[in-house]
Coordinates of C-alpha atoms (C1' of nucleotides) in Angstrom, one line a residue:
Chain A
M1 CA 0.0 0.0 0.0
P2 CA 1.5 3.3 -1.1
A3 CA 1.7 6.1 1.5
E4 CA 0.4 8.4 -1.2
P5 CA -3.0 7.2 -2.5
L6 CA -3.7 7.0 -6.2
S7 CA -5.4 10.1 -7.7
R8 CA -6.1 11.8 -11.0
P9 CA -3.5 14.5 -10.5
R10 CA -0.9 11.9 -9.6
I11 CA -1.7 9.9 -12.7
V12 CA -1.6 12.9 -14.9
A13 CA 1.7 14.0 -13.4
A14 CA 3.2 10.6 -14.0
A15 CA 2.0 10.8 -17.6
I16 CA 3.6 14.2 -18.1
D17 CA 6.8 12.9 -16.6
L18 CA 6.8 9.8 -18.8
I19 CA 6.1 11.9 -21.9
E20 CA 9.0 14.2 -21.1
R21 CA 11.3 11.4 -20.4
E22 CA 10.5 9.0 -23.2
G23 CA 8.2 10.8 -25.6
A24 CA 4.5 10.6 -26.3
D25 CA 4.8 7.3 -28.1
A26 CA 6.0 5.6 -24.9
V27 CA 2.7 6.5 -23.1
S28 CA 0.6 3.5 -22.3
M29 CA -1.7 2.7 -19.4
R30 CA 0.5 -0.2 -18.5
R31 CA 3.6 1.9 -18.5
I32 CA 2.1 4.6 -16.4
A33 CA 0.8 2.1 -13.9
A34 CA 4.3 0.5 -13.7
D35 CA 5.9 3.9 -13.1
L36 CA 3.4 4.4 -10.2
G37 CA 4.0 0.9 -8.9
V38 CA 0.3 0.1 -9.3
G39 CA -1.9 -2.3 -11.2
V40 CA -3.1 -1.2 -14.7
M41 CA -6.8 -1.2 -14.0
S42 CA -6.4 0.9 -10.8
L43 CA -5.9 3.8 -13.1
Y44 CA -9.4 3.5 -14.4
N45 CA -10.8 4.3 -10.9
H46 CA -9.6 7.8 -11.4
V47 CA -9.5 8.3 -15.2
P48 CA -12.2 7.1 -17.6
N49 CA -9.9 6.3 -20.4
K50 CA -6.6 7.1 -22.0
S51 CA -8.0 9.9 -24.1
A52 CA -9.3 11.7 -21.0
L53 CA -5.9 11.2 -19.4
L54 CA -4.2 12.9 -22.3
D55 CA -6.8 15.7 -22.1
G56 CA -5.7 16.0 -18.5
V57 CA -2.1 16.3 -19.6
A58 CA -3.0 19.1 -22.0
E59 CA -5.1 20.8 -19.5
T60 CA -2.5 20.7 -16.8
V61 CA 0.3 21.9 -19.0
L62 CA -1.9 24.8 -20.3
S63 CA -2.9 25.8 -16.8
Q64 CA 0.7 26.3 -15.9
I65 CA 1.2 29.1 -18.3
E66 CA 2.1 32.1 -16.3
F67 CA 0.8 35.4 -17.4
S68 CA 2.3 38.4 -15.7
D69 CA -0.2 40.9 -17.2
D70 CA 0.4 44.5 -16.5
P71 CA -2.7 46.5 -17.2
D72 CA -0.8 49.7 -17.3
A73 CA 1.7 48.6 -20.0
D74 CA 1.3 49.4 -23.6
W75 CA -1.1 46.9 -25.3
T76 CA 1.6 45.9 -27.7
D77 CA 3.8 44.8 -24.8
R78 CA 0.9 43.0 -23.2
V79 CA 0.2 41.1 -26.4
R80 CA 3.9 40.2 -26.8
M81 CA 4.1 39.0 -23.2
Q82 CA 1.0 36.8 -23.5
A83 CA 2.3 35.3 -26.7
L84 CA 5.7 34.6 -25.2
A85 CA 4.2 33.1 -22.1
F86 CA 2.1 30.8 -24.2
R87 CA 5.2 29.7 -26.1
Q88 CA 7.1 28.9 -23.0
I89 CA 5.2 25.6 -22.6
A90 CA 7.5 24.5 -25.4
H91 CA 10.4 25.1 -23.1
H92 CA 9.0 23.6 -19.9
Y93 CA 7.3 20.7 -21.6
P94 CA 8.9 20.3 -25.0
R95 CA 7.5 16.8 -25.7
C96 CA 4.1 17.4 -24.1
T97 CA 3.6 20.4 -26.5
M98 CA 2.7 18.1 -29.3
V99 CA 0.0 16.5 -27.2
V100 CA -1.3 19.9 -26.2
V101 CA -1.4 21.2 -29.7
S102 CA -2.9 18.1 -31.4
R103 CA -5.7 17.7 -28.9
Q104 CA -8.9 19.7 -28.7
L105 CA -10.1 20.3 -25.2
Q106 CA -13.3 22.0 -24.0
S107 CA -12.3 22.6 -20.4
T108 CA -11.9 26.0 -19.0
A109 CA -8.2 25.6 -18.7
G110 CA -7.7 26.7 -22.2
L111 CA -10.2 29.5 -21.8
L112 CA -8.2 31.7 -19.4
P113 CA -5.5 32.6 -22.0
V114 CA -8.3 33.4 -24.4
E115 CA -10.1 35.6 -22.0
R116 CA -7.0 37.5 -21.2
A117 CA -6.0 38.0 -24.8
L118 CA -9.5 39.2 -25.8
A119 CA -9.5 41.7 -22.9
T120 CA -6.1 43.0 -23.9
L121 CA -7.2 43.4 -27.5
R122 CA -10.4 45.1 -26.6
S123 CA -8.7 47.5 -24.2
A124 CA -6.4 48.4 -27.1
G125 CA -9.4 49.6 -28.9
F126 CA -10.3 46.7 -31.2
G127 CA -14.0 45.8 -31.6
G128 CA -15.2 42.4 -30.6
H129 CA -15.2 41.0 -34.1
E130 CA -11.8 42.3 -34.8
A131 CA -10.4 41.0 -31.5
V132 CA -11.6 37.5 -32.2
R133 CA -10.1 37.5 -35.7
I134 CA -6.8 38.9 -34.5
L135 CA -6.7 36.3 -31.6
R136 CA -7.3 33.6 -34.2
V137 CA -4.4 34.8 -36.2
F138 CA -2.1 34.9 -33.2
I139 CA -3.1 31.4 -32.1
A140 CA -2.6 30.0 -35.5
Y141 CA 0.9 31.5 -35.6
I142 CA 1.8 30.4 -32.2
V143 CA 0.5 26.9 -32.7
G144 CA 2.2 26.6 -36.0
S145 CA 5.5 27.8 -34.5
L146 CA 5.3 25.3 -31.7
L147 CA 4.7 22.6 -34.1
R148 CA 7.8 23.4 -35.9
E149 CA 9.8 23.6 -32.7
V150 CA 8.7 20.2 -31.5
G151 CA 8.8 18.8 -35.0
V152 CA 12.5 19.3 -35.2
T153 CA 12.7 16.9 -32.3
P154 CA 10.4 14.2 -33.5
T155 CA 10.2 12.1 -30.4
F156 CA 13.7 10.7 -29.9
A157 CA 15.9 12.9 -31.7
P158 CA 18.7 12.9 -34.2
V159 CA 18.5 16.5 -35.1
H160 CA 21.2 16.3 -37.7
R161 CA 18.9 14.4 -40.0
P162 CA 17.8 17.3 -42.2
D163 CA 21.3 18.3 -43.1
I164 CA 21.8 15.1 -45.0
A165 CA 18.5 15.7 -46.8
V166 CA 19.5 19.2 -47.7
E167 CA 22.9 18.1 -48.9
N168 CA 21.3 15.7 -51.3
V169 CA 19.1 18.3 -53.0
D170 CA 19.8 18.9 -56.6
P171 CA 21.0 22.5 -56.9
L172 CA 19.6 22.7 -60.4
L173 CA 16.1 21.7 -59.5
F174 CA 16.1 23.6 -56.2
P175 CA 18.5 26.5 -56.5
Q176 CA 17.0 28.5 -53.7
V177 CA 16.8 25.6 -51.3
S178 CA 20.3 24.5 -51.8
G179 CA 21.7 28.0 -51.9
L180 CA 20.0 28.9 -48.6
A181 CA 20.6 25.5 -47.1
P182 CA 22.6 26.7 -44.1
M183 CA 19.8 29.1 -43.1
L184 CA 17.2 26.5 -43.6
V185 CA 19.1 24.0 -41.5
D186 CA 19.8 25.9 -38.4
C187 CA 17.0 27.8 -36.7
D188 CA 17.1 29.8 -33.6
H189 CA 13.5 29.2 -32.6
E190 CA 13.4 32.0 -30.1
S191 CA 14.4 34.7 -32.5
E192 CA 12.4 33.2 -35.3
F193 CA 9.3 33.2 -33.2
E194 CA 9.9 36.8 -32.1
F195 CA 10.5 37.9 -35.6
G196 CA 7.0 36.8 -36.7
L197 CA 5.5 38.0 -33.5
E198 CA 6.8 41.5 -34.1
L199 CA 5.6 41.3 -37.7
L200 CA 2.1 40.5 -36.5
I201 CA 2.0 43.1 -33.7
Q202 CA 3.2 45.7 -36.1
A203 CA 0.6 44.7 -38.6
I204 CA -2.3 44.9 -36.2
A205 CA -1.0 48.2 -34.9
V206 CA -1.3 49.6 -38.4
Q207 CA -4.8 48.1 -38.6
L208 CA -5.7 49.8 -35.3
K209 CA -4.8 53.3 -36.7
R210 CA -7.8 53.2 -39.0
Chain B
M1 CA -5.9 -12.9 -57.8
P2 CA -6.5 -9.2 -58.4
A3 CA -6.4 -7.8 -61.9
E4 CA -4.5 -4.9 -60.6
P5 CA -1.3 -5.9 -58.8
L6 CA -0.4 -4.5 -55.4
S7 CA 1.8 -1.5 -55.4
R8 CA 3.0 1.3 -53.2
P9 CA 0.8 3.9 -54.9
R10 CA -2.2 1.7 -54.6
I11 CA -1.6 1.1 -50.9
V12 CA -1.0 4.8 -50.2
A13 CA -4.2 5.6 -52.2
A14 CA -6.2 3.1 -50.1
A15 CA -4.7 4.7 -46.9
I16 CA -5.8 8.2 -48.0
D17 CA -9.2 6.9 -48.9
L18 CA -9.6 5.2 -45.5
I19 CA -8.4 8.3 -43.6
E20 CA -10.9 10.5 -45.5
R21 CA -13.7 8.0 -44.9
E22 CA -13.2 7.1 -41.3
G23 CA -10.4 9.3 -39.9
A24 CA -6.8 8.8 -39.1
D25 CA -7.5 6.6 -36.0
A26 CA -9.1 4.0 -38.2
V27 CA -5.9 3.4 -40.1
S28 CA -4.3 0.0 -39.5
M29 CA -2.4 -2.3 -41.7
R30 CA -5.0 -4.9 -41.3
R31 CA -7.8 -2.5 -42.2
I32 CA -6.0 -1.3 -45.3
A33 CA -5.2 -4.8 -46.4
A34 CA -8.9 -5.8 -46.0
D35 CA -10.0 -2.8 -48.0
L36 CA -7.6 -3.9 -50.8
G37 CA -8.8 -7.5 -50.5
V38 CA -5.3 -8.7 -49.7
G39 CA -3.4 -10.3 -46.9
V40 CA -1.9 -8.1 -44.2
M41 CA 1.7 -9.0 -44.8
S42 CA 1.5 -8.5 -48.5
L43 CA 1.6 -4.8 -47.8
Y44 CA 5.1 -5.1 -46.4
N45 CA 6.4 -6.1 -49.8
H46 CA 5.8 -2.6 -50.9
V47 CA 6.0 -0.5 -47.8
P48 CA 8.6 -1.0 -45.0
N49 CA 6.3 -0.1 -42.2
K50 CA 3.3 1.9 -41.1
S51 CA 5.2 5.1 -40.5
A52 CA 6.6 5.1 -44.0
L53 CA 3.1 4.5 -45.3
L54 CA 1.9 7.6 -43.5
D55 CA 4.9 9.5 -44.9
G56 CA 3.7 8.4 -48.3
V57 CA 0.3 9.7 -47.5
A58 CA 1.7 13.1 -46.5
E59 CA 4.0 13.2 -49.6
T60 CA 1.2 12.3 -52.0
V61 CA -1.2 14.9 -50.6
L62 CA 1.5 17.5 -50.6
S63 CA 2.5 16.8 -54.2
Q64 CA -1.0 17.4 -55.3
I65 CA -0.8 21.1 -54.3
E66 CA -1.3 23.0 -57.5
F67 CA 0.7 26.2 -57.9
S68 CA -0.3 28.4 -60.7
D69 CA 2.6 30.8 -60.4
D70 CA 2.7 33.8 -62.6
P71 CA 6.2 35.3 -62.7
D72 CA 4.8 38.6 -64.1
A73 CA 2.4 39.2 -61.3
D74 CA 3.0 41.4 -58.3
W75 CA 5.0 39.5 -55.6
T76 CA 2.2 40.1 -53.1
D77 CA -0.3 38.3 -55.4
R78 CA 2.2 35.5 -55.9
V79 CA 2.7 35.0 -52.2
R80 CA -1.1 35.1 -51.7
M81 CA -1.7 32.5 -54.4
Q82 CA 0.9 30.2 -53.0
A83 CA -0.5 30.4 -49.5
L84 CA -4.0 29.8 -50.7
A85 CA -2.9 26.8 -52.8
F86 CA -1.2 25.3 -49.8
R87 CA -4.3 25.8 -47.8
Q88 CA -6.5 24.0 -50.3
I89 CA -5.2 20.6 -49.1
A90 CA -7.5 21.2 -46.2
H91 CA -10.4 21.2 -48.6
H92 CA -9.5 18.3 -50.7
Y93 CA -8.2 16.1 -47.9
P94 CA -9.6 17.5 -44.7
R95 CA -8.8 14.5 -42.5
C96 CA -5.4 13.8 -44.1
T97 CA -4.3 17.3 -43.2
M98 CA -3.6 16.4 -39.7
V99 CA -1.4 13.6 -40.9
V100 CA 0.5 16.0 -43.2
V101 CA 1.2 18.7 -40.6
S102 CA 2.0 16.4 -37.7
R103 CA 4.6 14.5 -39.7
Q104 CA 7.8 16.2 -40.9
L105 CA 9.1 14.5 -44.0
Q106 CA 12.4 15.0 -45.7
S107 CA 11.4 14.0 -49.2
T108 CA 11.6 16.4 -52.1
A109 CA 7.8 16.5 -52.2
G110 CA 7.7 19.1 -49.5
L111 CA 10.6 20.9 -51.0
L112 CA 8.9 22.2 -54.1
P113 CA 6.6 24.6 -52.3
V114 CA 9.6 25.8 -50.3
E115 CA 11.6 26.4 -53.4
R116 CA 8.8 28.4 -55.1
A117 CA 8.1 30.5 -52.0
L118 CA 11.8 31.3 -51.5
A119 CA 12.1 32.3 -55.2
T120 CA 9.1 34.5 -55.0
L121 CA 10.4 36.3 -51.9
R122 CA 13.8 36.8 -53.2
S123 CA 12.5 38.1 -56.5
A124 CA 10.5 40.6 -54.4
G125 CA 13.8 41.9 -53.1
F126 CA 14.2 40.1 -49.8
G127 CA 17.7 38.8 -48.9
G128 CA 18.2 35.1 -48.3
H129 CA 18.1 35.4 -44.5
E130 CA 15.0 37.5 -44.6
A131 CA 13.3 35.2 -47.1
V132 CA 13.9 32.2 -44.9
R133 CA 12.5 33.9 -41.8
I134 CA 9.5 35.2 -43.6
L135 CA 8.8 31.8 -45.1
R136 CA 8.9 30.3 -41.7
V137 CA 6.4 32.8 -40.4
F138 CA 4.0 32.0 -43.3
I139 CA 4.4 28.3 -42.8
A140 CA 3.7 28.6 -39.1
Y141 CA 0.6 30.6 -39.8
I142 CA -0.7 28.3 -42.5
V143 CA -0.1 25.2 -40.5
G144 CA -1.7 26.7 -37.4
S145 CA -4.7 27.7 -39.4
L146 CA -5.1 24.3 -41.0
L147 CA -5.0 22.8 -37.5
R148 CA -7.9 24.9 -36.4
E149 CA -9.8 24.1 -39.6
V150 CA -9.3 20.5 -39.1
G151 CA -10.7 21.0 -35.7
V152 CA -7.9 20.0 -33.3
T153 CA -6.6 23.2 -31.9
P154 CA -7.1 24.4 -28.3
T155 CA -9.4 27.2 -29.4
F156 CA -12.8 27.0 -30.7
A157 CA -13.3 24.9 -33.7
P158 CA -17.0 24.2 -34.3
V159 CA -16.6 20.6 -35.4
H160 CA -19.3 19.3 -33.2
R161 CA -20.7 20.9 -30.0
P162 CA -18.5 23.6 -28.7
D163 CA -21.7 25.7 -28.2
I164 CA -22.5 23.8 -25.1
A165 CA -19.0 24.5 -23.7
V166 CA -19.4 28.2 -24.4
E167 CA -22.9 28.3 -22.9
N168 CA -21.6 26.9 -19.7
V169 CA -18.9 29.6 -19.3
D170 CA -19.3 31.7 -16.2
P171 CA -19.9 35.3 -17.5
L172 CA -18.3 36.7 -14.3
L173 CA -15.1 34.8 -14.7
F174 CA -14.9 35.1 -18.4
P175 CA -16.7 38.2 -19.5
Q176 CA -15.0 38.5 -22.8
V177 CA -15.4 34.9 -23.8
S178 CA -19.1 34.8 -22.9
G179 CA -19.7 38.2 -24.4
L180 CA -18.1 37.3 -27.7
A181 CA -19.4 33.7 -27.7
P182 CA -21.3 34.0 -31.0
M183 CA -18.2 35.2 -32.8
L184 CA -16.0 32.6 -31.1
V185 CA -18.4 29.8 -32.1
D186 CA -18.9 30.4 -35.7
C187 CA -15.9 30.8 -37.9
D188 CA -15.7 31.3 -41.7
H189 CA -12.4 29.6 -42.1
E190 CA -11.8 31.0 -45.5
S191 CA -12.2 34.6 -44.6
E192 CA -10.4 34.2 -41.3
F193 CA -7.5 32.7 -43.1
E194 CA -7.4 35.5 -45.6
F195 CA -7.6 38.1 -42.9
G196 CA -4.4 36.9 -41.3
L197 CA -2.8 36.3 -44.7
E198 CA -3.4 39.9 -45.7
L199 CA -2.1 41.0 -42.3
L200 CA 1.1 39.2 -42.9
I201 CA 1.5 40.3 -46.5
Q202 CA 1.0 43.9 -45.5
A203 CA 3.5 43.5 -42.7
I204 CA 6.2 42.2 -44.8
A205 CA 5.5 44.8 -47.5
V206 CA 6.2 47.4 -44.9
Q207 CA 9.4 45.5 -44.0
L208 CA 10.4 45.5 -47.6
K209 CA 10.2 49.3 -47.9
R210 CA 13.3 49.7 -45.6
Chain C
dT1 C1' -22.8 -6.2 13.7
dT2 C1' -23.9 -5.6 9.2
dG3 C1' -24.3 -3.5 5.1
dA4 C1' -22.6 -0.6 1.5
dC5 C1' -19.1 1.4 -0.9
dG6 C1' -14.5 2.9 -2.7
dC7 C1' -10.7 1.2 -4.7
dA8 C1' -6.6 -1.9 -6.0
dC9 C1' -6.1 -5.7 -8.6
dG10 C1' -6.0 -10.0 -12.0
dT11 C1' -7.9 -12.0 -15.9
dA12 C1' -9.5 -11.9 -20.5
dC13 C1' -10.5 -10.2 -25.1
dA14 C1' -10.0 -7.9 -29.3
dC15 C1' -7.0 -5.5 -31.9
dC16 C1' -2.5 -3.6 -33.2
dG17 C1' 2.5 -3.7 -35.9
dT18 C1' 5.5 -6.7 -37.8
dA19 C1' 9.3 -10.7 -37.8
dC20 C1' 9.6 -14.9 -40.0
dG21 C1' 8.8 -19.0 -42.9
dT22 C1' 6.3 -21.0 -46.9
dG23 C1' 4.7 -21.8 -51.4
dC24 C1' 3.8 -20.5 -56.0
dG25 C1' 4.4 -18.3 -60.5
dA26 C1' 7.6 -16.1 -63.7
dC27 C1' 12.0 -15.2 -65.4
dT28 C1' 17.1 -16.2 -66.5
dC29 C1' 20.8 -19.0 -67.6
dT30 C1' 22.8 -23.2 -69.1
Chain D
dA1 C1' 14.1 -28.6 -71.3
dG2 C1' 15.9 -28.3 -66.7
dA3 C1' 17.6 -25.8 -62.9
dG4 C1' 18.1 -22.0 -60.2
dT5 C1' 16.7 -17.5 -58.6
dC6 C1' 13.6 -14.2 -57.4
dG7 C1' 9.4 -11.4 -56.5
dC8 C1' 5.5 -11.5 -54.0
dA9 C1' 1.1 -13.0 -51.7
dC10 C1' 0.1 -15.2 -47.6
dG11 C1' -0.4 -17.6 -42.7
dT12 C1' 1.3 -18.0 -38.3
dA13 C1' 3.0 -16.1 -34.2
dC14 C1' 4.7 -12.8 -30.6
dG15 C1' 4.7 -9.0 -27.8
dG16 C1' 2.4 -5.0 -27.3
dT17 C1' -2.1 -2.1 -26.7
dG18 C1' -6.9 -0.2 -24.4
dT19 C1' -10.3 -1.6 -21.5
dA20 C1' -14.7 -4.5 -19.8
dC21 C1' -15.6 -7.3 -16.1
dG22 C1' -15.4 -9.8 -11.7
dT23 C1' -13.2 -10.3 -7.1
dG24 C1' -11.6 -9.2 -2.7
dC25 C1' -10.2 -6.2 0.9
dG26 C1' -10.4 -1.8 3.6
dT27 C1' -13.1 1.7 5.9
dC28 C1' -17.1 4.0 7.2
dA29 C1' -22.5 4.4 8.4
dA30 C1' -26.4 2.6 10.5

DNA sequence: TTGACGCACGTACACCGTACGTGCGACTCT
DNA sequence: AGAGTCGCACGTACGGTGTACGTGCGTCAA
């Protein structure tokens, strides 16, 4: 009998831990149970099924986003901060990110960032319709960026795979790709992300002027 | 004995068909073999494993993107056309889209769009480094948008019943979300996509002026 | 004391990917 | 024509998966 009783948070935590250690493919109910030193079916007393467990993983990760919103700051700074905070899940939970992104959840955990973002945009002067549209653009950009960041590290990770592929590209068929190969291969995710983020912020700032 | 012999393209086509009919979760080697009226292991004479099969699915779908590039057109129009062409995979193969974006492949199938895009950006006057960065931003945005359209992104994607979730939101805790609920629930993907696309194009046009 | 209930657990089933061996038809070489 | 090789469809089998179901033990309520 374990001193700490089984519980949904404990199971979710074990799942997150397992995903970060060995990748999302390694997740199985048997494996999680083994990590907890517990029978497989005991998990089902606290979690209805594996899908719900992964929802719990996404929810938990999302809820740990830390927004340090400063209502007095310029709205561009607030948007920037919120976007960067969202992206930080890729640093804290790199391998869980794929799970979060590829899973639709209807809990309120994912709603808090949405609420904050909409409030920021509306306080900046955007109308409701515009705020929603702009939020969608930002989310699309952030999610797409995260996907690239975790995509470089598939699950277990020889990162130097693409170099080989780029080396083998025919310079006659793909002059741009082969010419720009060094820039395509190495990618500072942080600065790349911020580049696009600034592009978007600047664009909606222009939009706001009208 | 089938009149048409088994082959990799036929297997990939069956996989695409199955994914579109019943979703990516329904894909199994046994199921595909059954659809082809063939033994399970016969597939392995043409495809090394399931992962490679899914790579083939992504590759095939990607290769069917139709670019009608007009070198005489304004670069903004060319960028727009390429982005919209890319997005059309979400219309032709809605359920395969998730497979495509969640799988990074190093074949040359995915390289052709990259080559064209880089050529367009450089002809517009961007340097190599800038072109790569801008392309990354566009890809992130497109992929993120496709994920929402397919209906797997943490925000509202009205695939089935998100209305219920939005109805149950506490207006006091989430005033923006509940106030803007109608706009969050219904989403014209086409116009939403183009909104963000124009935002980005405009932003990089400004960037180009310097 | 007795009953109910929560919860850990073992067993069992259907399904999965795929390693391996087998057999059959077609083709090549002598 | 005979012999050898090879491509390819196929069956069997193994270790893995999610989870439905039944069982037994602990604690708490009446």
